[in-house]
Amino acid sequence: MDDEYAKLIRRLNPPRVVIDNDACDDATVIQVDSVNKHGILLKVVQVLTDMNLVITKAYISSDGEWFMDVFNVVDQDGKKIRDKEVMDYIQRRLESNASFAPSLRGSVGVMPAEEHTAIELTGTDRPGLLSEVCAVLTDLHCNVVNAEIWTHNTRAAAVVHVTDDSTGCAINDPKRLETIRELLCNVLRGNDDSKTATMTLSPPGVTSRERRLHQIMFADRDYERVERAGFTRFEDKSSRPHVTVLNIERDYTVVSMRSKDRPKLLFDIVCTLTDMEYVVFHGMVSTGRMEAYQEFYIRHVDGLPVSSDAERERVVQCLEAAIERRASEVIIYRSDLIC
């Protein structure tokens, strides 16, 4: 009954997206109003990220049953969005996602999911790891369609899309997949026995590849800073993100982040907060020439703010990792780009 009531509310209050080029001198302003639901902020930010838009400022408000966000965005060249077709497409995508319809798979890969097998990998980072993984797959008569690998804090995670090299179709044979798993895990294990190497198949659904990489590395606990035996870490602490977590009054936890600005920074942070099951009720984002500042008022989905020092430390570590992962090293492989 609750689901039917929620559907009725959404039909009576359809999402409203306004795109304005006159409100700001140096950016296009996008305002999204919709019925509130956990995860909607991530859906909206992911649409803007998939469109390769740069978010220079944002104001977030989702207290109660209504969601309102205002984003100042520019294109990759730092200019306003002027193309009418592009603006109409952004509006359709945002209204579709604000209605909680299945999102498009634009950021997942160059092929529909049913035409390839999506393999997820985690293991110990080392030079040449992607080359070794691709070599194993080639020996097993798998064609690597595309792959993306992230490395952070001595750990590596990858999402690899493969097909059978003779048929060009997805690989579904359980015995063959088990052989692939065993050999890839041997490659990924390295010399570090403290954490296991894994290979799994991507779960069904429409989760973007970049969000899956965040989820994989989060599950692998890459946010825990450990020293590898015989390995000395030289780190410029001044370049690391600065994250603070403070409780105010009794209703909210305020998370403040100051870091070097870069593309997709807001997506990475919102993705991590969502997967940690925190809800952003209010927030603001401001970027300068070199630095980004973000502040969010959050509560856990159970309605409680951060309640212990251990939880506070975990939030800090996870957000630092979310900021650093993409900046550590990202390798993208696409077979159609290889001569």
XYZ file of C-alpha atoms in Angstrom:
339
model
C 0.000 0.000 0.000
C 2.890 2.362 0.833
C 4.410 1.769 -2.620
C 1.129 2.620 -4.324
C 0.807 5.774 -2.240
C 4.375 6.784 -3.156
C 3.602 6.247 -6.844
C 0.492 8.399 -6.522
C 2.499 11.197 -4.871
C 5.049 11.077 -7.700
C 2.316 11.220 -10.346
C 0.686 14.199 -8.628
C 4.058 15.927 -8.200
C 6.107 15.221 -11.329
C 9.761 16.303 -11.241
C 10.529 19.785 -12.497
C 13.842 20.645 -14.130
C 14.711 24.234 -15.057
C 17.832 25.053 -17.074
C 18.751 28.751 -16.979
C 21.603 30.522 -18.785
C 20.725 34.000 -17.524
C 20.879 33.543 -13.753
C 24.689 33.311 -13.620
C 27.385 35.074 -15.640
C 29.796 32.162 -15.964
C 27.722 28.952 -15.644
C 24.471 27.298 -16.644
C 22.144 26.908 -13.654
C 20.172 23.655 -13.395
C 17.443 23.368 -10.757
C 15.835 20.015 -9.965
C 12.663 19.778 -7.855
C 11.141 16.401 -7.067
C 9.549 14.193 -4.438
C 12.342 13.066 -2.109
C 13.699 9.525 -1.905
C 16.961 8.032 -0.673
C 19.472 7.915 -3.519
C 17.926 10.616 -5.699
C 20.866 13.001 -5.165
C 23.242 10.365 -6.521
C 20.962 9.730 -9.514
C 20.933 13.420 -10.422
C 24.681 13.892 -9.916
C 25.369 10.771 -11.988
C 23.370 12.175 -14.923
C 25.436 15.380 -14.848
C 28.631 13.327 -14.559
C 27.646 11.055 -17.451
C 27.094 14.177 -19.556
C 30.681 15.281 -18.780
C 29.449 18.468 -17.122
C 31.646 20.188 -14.544
C 29.812 21.194 -11.363
C 31.288 24.468 -10.085
C 28.718 25.126 -7.357
C 25.774 23.283 -5.839
C 23.103 23.879 -3.214
C 21.269 20.869 -1.817
C 18.091 20.707 0.225
C 16.049 17.556 0.830
C 14.477 17.925 4.247
C 10.983 16.473 4.514
C 9.294 14.938 1.480
C 10.657 17.316 -1.150
C 14.019 17.431 -2.909
C 15.490 20.619 -4.407
C 18.973 20.968 -5.855
C 20.600 23.811 -7.749
C 23.747 23.121 -9.773
C 26.020 25.584 -11.560
C 27.605 23.659 -14.441
C 29.915 24.268 -17.392
C 31.157 22.042 -20.200
C 34.671 20.607 -20.460
C 35.887 23.896 -21.958
C 34.525 25.906 -19.031
C 31.655 27.394 -21.043
C 27.893 27.529 -20.535
C 25.667 24.909 -22.143
C 24.224 26.651 -25.214
C 23.182 23.801 -27.514
C 19.374 23.473 -27.364
C 19.436 19.742 -28.162
C 21.951 19.102 -25.404
C 19.880 21.126 -22.928
C 16.713 19.214 -23.872
C 18.536 15.901 -23.479
C 19.846 16.903 -20.030
C 16.319 17.840 -18.995
C 14.860 14.534 -20.201
C 17.560 12.541 -18.419
C 17.151 14.430 -15.164
C 13.363 14.179 -15.200
C 13.611 10.465 -15.953
C 16.032 9.855 -13.090
C 14.119 12.090 -10.690
C 11.087 9.895 -11.426
C 13.175 6.884 -10.337
C 13.018 5.306 -13.777
C 15.945 2.986 -14.645
C 18.941 5.102 -15.599
C 20.688 4.757 -18.934
C 23.846 2.697 -19.167
C 25.912 5.344 -20.899
C 28.774 5.163 -18.402
C 28.872 1.372 -18.145
C 30.526 0.379 -21.386
C 30.417 0.413 -25.154
C 28.259 -2.710 -25.456
C 24.884 -3.755 -23.979
C 25.259 -5.983 -20.920
C 23.812 -9.071 -22.615
C 26.518 -9.002 -25.310
C 29.474 -9.349 -22.976
C 30.459 -10.816 -19.631
C 31.327 -8.214 -16.980
C 34.107 -9.414 -14.654
C 35.003 -7.647 -11.404
C 38.482 -8.041 -9.947
C 40.240 -7.029 -6.737
C 43.804 -7.722 -5.690
C 47.191 -6.325 -4.728
C 48.406 -3.426 -6.846
C 51.693 -3.682 -8.712
C 53.192 -2.419 -11.990
C 51.971 -4.281 -15.080
C 48.934 -5.807 -13.391
C 46.481 -4.875 -16.177
C 48.832 -6.285 -18.825
C 49.052 -9.588 -16.951
C 45.269 -9.771 -16.573
C 44.782 -9.120 -20.298
C 47.448 -11.721 -21.159
C 45.652 -14.382 -19.091
C 42.338 -13.557 -20.732
C 43.921 -13.721 -24.185
C 45.383 -17.161 -23.424
C 41.881 -18.256 -22.393
C 40.470 -17.082 -25.754
C 38.661 -14.106 -24.266
C 38.440 -10.819 -26.109
C 38.783 -7.784 -23.817
C 36.219 -5.280 -25.077
C 36.996 -2.623 -22.478
C 38.338 -2.386 -18.966
C 38.822 0.164 -16.226
C 41.170 -0.287 -13.291
C 41.560 1.878 -10.181
C 44.423 1.658 -7.697
C 44.552 3.047 -4.176
C 46.450 2.275 -0.988
C 48.242 -0.810 -2.430
C 44.933 -2.252 -3.691
C 43.572 -2.549 -7.233
C 40.041 -2.997 -8.537
C 38.901 -3.504 -12.119
C 35.766 -4.023 -14.162
C 36.547 -5.886 -17.385
C 34.076 -6.609 -20.186
C 34.942 -9.718 -22.213
C 33.504 -11.834 -24.990
C 34.407 -15.188 -26.492
C 36.979 -14.429 -29.211
C 35.473 -16.924 -31.673
C 31.759 -16.087 -31.334
C 31.905 -12.495 -30.076
C 29.235 -13.380 -27.504
C 29.127 -13.334 -23.722
C 30.790 -16.207 -21.869
C 28.221 -18.170 -19.863
C 29.771 -21.627 -19.428
C 30.228 -22.178 -15.638
C 33.306 -24.413 -16.018
C 35.053 -21.932 -18.265
C 34.219 -19.060 -15.918
C 35.621 -21.046 -12.983
C 38.879 -21.586 -14.895
C 39.055 -17.859 -15.632
C 38.435 -17.087 -11.961
C 41.176 -19.416 -10.705
C 43.834 -18.107 -13.092
C 42.982 -14.445 -12.590
C 43.009 -14.824 -8.805
C 46.514 -16.292 -9.045
C 47.625 -13.216 -10.988
C 45.907 -10.789 -8.607
C 47.113 -12.400 -5.405
C 50.697 -11.146 -5.700
C 52.953 -11.512 -2.685
C 50.512 -9.995 -0.196
C 48.647 -12.691 1.722
C 46.909 -10.268 4.073
C 43.975 -9.846 1.703
C 42.549 -12.304 -0.777
C 42.174 -11.720 -4.496
C 38.702 -12.091 -5.956
C 36.937 -12.380 -9.286
C 33.170 -12.149 -9.527
C 30.617 -11.440 -12.227
C 28.908 -8.054 -12.124
C 25.429 -8.320 -10.623
C 22.469 -7.601 -12.887
C 21.114 -4.082 -12.903
C 22.019 -0.646 -14.160
C 24.788 0.403 -11.738
C 27.444 2.426 -13.530
C 30.939 1.041 -13.868
C 32.444 3.867 -11.824
C 30.013 3.318 -8.974
C 30.790 -0.407 -9.039
C 34.504 0.423 -8.717
C 33.745 2.554 -5.655
C 31.659 -0.276 -4.197
C 34.326 -2.899 -4.931
C 37.129 -0.880 -3.325
C 34.907 0.025 -0.353
C 34.107 -3.668 0.188
C 37.858 -4.382 -0.086
C 38.407 -1.815 2.717
C 40.965 0.167 0.742
C 40.257 3.087 3.100
C 42.285 1.336 5.824
C 45.826 2.645 5.541
C 48.172 -0.292 5.955
C 51.871 -0.528 5.339
C 53.069 -3.266 3.028
C 56.016 -5.312 4.372
C 59.310 -3.899 3.108
C 57.480 -0.922 1.589
C 57.971 2.662 2.751
C 55.278 5.199 1.928
C 56.445 8.706 1.052
C 53.449 10.973 1.194
C 52.931 14.699 0.926
C 50.296 15.143 3.626
C 49.652 18.727 2.536
C 48.179 17.442 -0.732
C 45.763 15.038 0.968
C 42.093 15.930 1.385
C 41.021 17.451 4.676
C 37.814 15.902 6.041
C 36.094 16.832 9.310
C 32.998 15.235 10.862
C 31.179 17.116 13.623
C 27.797 16.690 15.303
C 25.685 19.801 15.772
C 22.790 19.948 18.197
C 21.182 16.493 18.018
C 19.794 16.204 14.526
C 22.662 16.306 12.042
C 26.282 15.439 11.478
C 28.174 18.049 9.462
C 30.773 16.690 7.063
C 33.216 19.236 5.630
C 35.731 18.429 2.910
C 38.477 20.545 1.423
C 40.568 19.081 -1.384
C 42.128 19.737 -4.747
C 39.381 20.226 -7.310
C 38.996 17.704 -10.130
C 36.281 16.314 -12.428
C 33.662 13.980 -10.892
C 34.622 14.893 -7.333
C 31.027 15.445 -6.194
C 29.909 12.150 -7.770
C 32.629 10.233 -5.914
C 31.669 11.738 -2.552
C 27.899 11.357 -2.969
C 28.392 7.798 -4.230
C 30.316 6.875 -1.087
C 27.872 8.551 1.305
C 24.965 6.764 -0.406
C 26.640 3.361 -0.291
C 27.456 3.928 3.399
C 23.705 4.538 3.852
C 23.901 8.182 4.827
C 21.306 10.710 3.660
C 22.302 14.245 2.645
C 19.679 16.702 3.919
C 21.452 19.964 3.164
C 24.696 20.794 1.465
C 26.764 23.187 -0.557
C 29.626 22.812 -3.009
C 31.997 25.579 -4.049
C 35.021 25.273 -6.306
C 37.859 27.700 -6.897
C 40.721 27.677 -9.339
C 42.533 24.890 -7.513
C 40.445 23.883 -4.502
C 36.973 22.496 -3.822
C 35.019 22.915 -0.598
C 32.002 20.744 0.214
C 29.790 20.681 3.269
C 26.936 18.263 3.918
C 24.424 17.866 6.741
C 23.838 14.129 6.972
C 22.118 11.434 8.982
C 22.175 7.671 8.687
C 19.146 6.101 6.979
C 17.935 5.073 10.447
C 17.538 8.802 11.195
C 20.477 9.095 13.598
C 23.592 11.269 13.238
C 27.074 9.816 13.642
C 27.024 8.375 17.143
C 30.579 7.288 18.071
C 34.232 8.166 17.590
C 34.760 4.907 15.688
C 31.950 5.732 13.249
C 33.288 9.269 12.849
C 36.769 7.968 12.025
C 35.337 5.508 9.505
C 33.411 8.277 7.735
C 36.598 10.360 7.520
C 38.646 7.452 6.146
C 36.010 6.451 3.582
C 35.558 9.977 2.265
C 39.321 10.486 2.023
C 39.507 7.265 0.008
C 36.622 8.357 -2.234
C 38.467 11.575 -3.043
C 41.830 9.869 -3.592
C 40.824 6.762 -5.604
C 40.238 8.430 -8.937
C 43.274 10.663 -8.434
C 45.572 7.722 -7.587
C 45.563 5.983 -10.946
C 42.850 5.168 -13.439
C 43.539 3.075 -16.534
C 40.892 2.691 -19.220
C 41.281 0.082 -21.953
C 39.078 -0.066 -25.036
C 39.715 -2.571 -27.783
C 38.431 -0.224 -30.487
C 41.158 2.273 -29.569
C 44.006 -0.237 -29.888
C 45.693 -0.320 -33.304
